[in-house]
Coordinates of N, CA and C in Angstrom, one line a residue:
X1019 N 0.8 -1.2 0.0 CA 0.0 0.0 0.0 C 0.9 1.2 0.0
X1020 N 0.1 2.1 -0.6 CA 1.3 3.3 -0.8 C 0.7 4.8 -0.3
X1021 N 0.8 5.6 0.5 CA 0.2 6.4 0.9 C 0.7 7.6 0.5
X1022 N 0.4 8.9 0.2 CA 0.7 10.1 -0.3 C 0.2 11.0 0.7
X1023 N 1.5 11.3 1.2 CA 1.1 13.1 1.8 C 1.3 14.0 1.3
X1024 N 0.3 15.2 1.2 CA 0.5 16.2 0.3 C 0.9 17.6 1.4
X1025 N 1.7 18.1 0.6 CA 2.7 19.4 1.1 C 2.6 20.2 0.4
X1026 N 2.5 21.6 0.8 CA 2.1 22.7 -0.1 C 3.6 23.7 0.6
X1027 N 4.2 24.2 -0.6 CA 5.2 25.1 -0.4 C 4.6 26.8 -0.2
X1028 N 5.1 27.8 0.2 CA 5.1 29.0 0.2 C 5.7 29.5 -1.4
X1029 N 5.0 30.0 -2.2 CA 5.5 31.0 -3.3 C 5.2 32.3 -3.3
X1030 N 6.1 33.4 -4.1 CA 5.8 34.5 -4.1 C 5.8 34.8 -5.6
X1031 N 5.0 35.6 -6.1 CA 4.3 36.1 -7.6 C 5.1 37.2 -7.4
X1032 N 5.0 37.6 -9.2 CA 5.7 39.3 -9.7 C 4.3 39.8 -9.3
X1033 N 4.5 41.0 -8.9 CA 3.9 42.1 -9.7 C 3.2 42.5 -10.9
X1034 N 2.3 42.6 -11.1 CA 1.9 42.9 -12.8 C 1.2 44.2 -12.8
X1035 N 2.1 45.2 -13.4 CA 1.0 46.1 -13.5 C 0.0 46.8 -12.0
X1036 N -1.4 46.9 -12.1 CA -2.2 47.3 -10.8 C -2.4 46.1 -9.8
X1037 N -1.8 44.3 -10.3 CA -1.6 43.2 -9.6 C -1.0 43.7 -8.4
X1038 N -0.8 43.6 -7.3 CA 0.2 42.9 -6.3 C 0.9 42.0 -6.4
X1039 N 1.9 41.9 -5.7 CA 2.8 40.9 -5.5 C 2.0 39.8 -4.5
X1040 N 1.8 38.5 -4.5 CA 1.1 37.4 -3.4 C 1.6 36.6 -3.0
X1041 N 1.1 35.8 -2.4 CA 2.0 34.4 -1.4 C 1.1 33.7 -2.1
X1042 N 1.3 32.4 -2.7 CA 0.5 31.3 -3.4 C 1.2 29.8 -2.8
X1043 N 0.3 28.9 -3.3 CA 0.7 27.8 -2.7 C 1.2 27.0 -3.5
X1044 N 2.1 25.8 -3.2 CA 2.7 25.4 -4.8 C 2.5 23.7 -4.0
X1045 N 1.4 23.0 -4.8 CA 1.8 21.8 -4.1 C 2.8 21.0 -4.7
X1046 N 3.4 20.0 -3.4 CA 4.7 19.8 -4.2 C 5.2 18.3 -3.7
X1047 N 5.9 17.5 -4.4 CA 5.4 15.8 -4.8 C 7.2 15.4 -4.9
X1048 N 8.2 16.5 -4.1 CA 9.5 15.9 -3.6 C 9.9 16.4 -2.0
X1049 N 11.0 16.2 -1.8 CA 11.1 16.7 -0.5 C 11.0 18.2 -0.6
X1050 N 10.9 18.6 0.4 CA 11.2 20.1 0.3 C 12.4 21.0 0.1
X1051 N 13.5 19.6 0.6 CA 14.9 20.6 0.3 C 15.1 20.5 -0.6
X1052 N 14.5 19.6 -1.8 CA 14.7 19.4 -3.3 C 14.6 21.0 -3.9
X1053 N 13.3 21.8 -3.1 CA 13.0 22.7 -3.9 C 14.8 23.6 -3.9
X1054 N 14.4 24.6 -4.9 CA 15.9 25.5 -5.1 C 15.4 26.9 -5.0
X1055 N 14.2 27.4 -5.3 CA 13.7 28.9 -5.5 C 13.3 28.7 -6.4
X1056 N 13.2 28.3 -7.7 CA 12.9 28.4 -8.9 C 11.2 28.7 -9.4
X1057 N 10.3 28.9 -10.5 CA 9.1 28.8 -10.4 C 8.5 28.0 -10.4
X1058 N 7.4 28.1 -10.1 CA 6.3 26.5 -10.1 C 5.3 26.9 -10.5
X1059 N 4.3 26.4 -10.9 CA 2.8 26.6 -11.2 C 2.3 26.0 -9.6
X1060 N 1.6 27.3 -9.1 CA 0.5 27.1 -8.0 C -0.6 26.6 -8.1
X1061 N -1.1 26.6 -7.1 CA -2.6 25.9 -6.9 C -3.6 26.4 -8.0
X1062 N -3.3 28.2 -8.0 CA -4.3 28.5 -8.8 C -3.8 28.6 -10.0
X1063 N -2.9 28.2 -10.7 CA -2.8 28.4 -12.0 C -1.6 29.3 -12.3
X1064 N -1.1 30.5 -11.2 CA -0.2 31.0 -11.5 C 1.1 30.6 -11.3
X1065 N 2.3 31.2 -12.1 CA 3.9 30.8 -11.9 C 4.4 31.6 -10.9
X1066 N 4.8 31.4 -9.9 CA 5.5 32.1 -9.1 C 6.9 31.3 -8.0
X1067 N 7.6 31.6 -8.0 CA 8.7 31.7 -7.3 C 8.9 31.1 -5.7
X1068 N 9.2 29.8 -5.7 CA 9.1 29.3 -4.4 C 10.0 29.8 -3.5
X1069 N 9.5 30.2 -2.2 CA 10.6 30.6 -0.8 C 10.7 29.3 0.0
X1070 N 12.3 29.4 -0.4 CA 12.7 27.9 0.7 C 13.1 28.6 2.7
X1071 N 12.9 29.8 2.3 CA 12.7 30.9 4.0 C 11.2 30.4 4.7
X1072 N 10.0 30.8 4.2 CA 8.8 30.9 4.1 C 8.2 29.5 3.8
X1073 N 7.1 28.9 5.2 CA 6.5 27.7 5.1 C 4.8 28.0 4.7
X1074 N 4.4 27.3 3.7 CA 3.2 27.4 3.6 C 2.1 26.9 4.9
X1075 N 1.0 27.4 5.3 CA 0.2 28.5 5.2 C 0.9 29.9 6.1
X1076 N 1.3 31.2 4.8 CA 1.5 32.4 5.2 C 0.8 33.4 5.9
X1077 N 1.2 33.6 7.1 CA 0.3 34.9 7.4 C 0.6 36.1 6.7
X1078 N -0.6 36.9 6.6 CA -0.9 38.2 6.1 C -2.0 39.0 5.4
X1079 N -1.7 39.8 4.3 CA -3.0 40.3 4.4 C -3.1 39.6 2.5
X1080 N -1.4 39.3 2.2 CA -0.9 39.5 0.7 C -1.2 38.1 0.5
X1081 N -1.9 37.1 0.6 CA -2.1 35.9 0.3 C -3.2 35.7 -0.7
X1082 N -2.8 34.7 -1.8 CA -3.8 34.5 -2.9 C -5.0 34.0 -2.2
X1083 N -6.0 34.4 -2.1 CA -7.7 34.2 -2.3 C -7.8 32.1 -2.4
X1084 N -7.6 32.1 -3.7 CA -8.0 31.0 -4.1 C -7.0 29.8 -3.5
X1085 N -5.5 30.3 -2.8 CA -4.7 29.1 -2.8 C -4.4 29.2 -1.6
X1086 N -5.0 30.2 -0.8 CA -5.8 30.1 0.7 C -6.7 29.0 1.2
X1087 N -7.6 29.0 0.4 CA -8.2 27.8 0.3 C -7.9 26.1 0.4
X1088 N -6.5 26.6 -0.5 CA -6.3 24.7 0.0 C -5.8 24.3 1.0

């Protein structure tokens, strides 16, 4: 039997324009020290930049809506 725990990393998004910069969540299917910074596709669809500083769920006010949720 094989069991899967799911881990969700802390990412941080650009800026775009009238966007903000967010915290998004990046689920993620190696260890954690595998991660390096690099981008990932989030929960919701966006690419943003994982922080190996920063553990997912972020406090604040700058957190994605939708990747709050998971």
């Amino acid at each position: 039997m094989t069991t899967q725990t799911l881990m969700f990393a802390a990412a941080r998004s650009r800026a775009h324009g009238p966007t903000a910069a967010l915290w998004h969540a990046v689920e993620v299917h190696r260890a954690l020290a595998d991660l390096d910074g690099a981008c990932e596709l989030t929960v919701c669809g966006t690419l943003a930049r994982v922080s190996t500083e920063e553990r997912w769920p972020v406090r604040g006010t700058d957190v994605c809506p939708a990747c709050a949720a998971s």
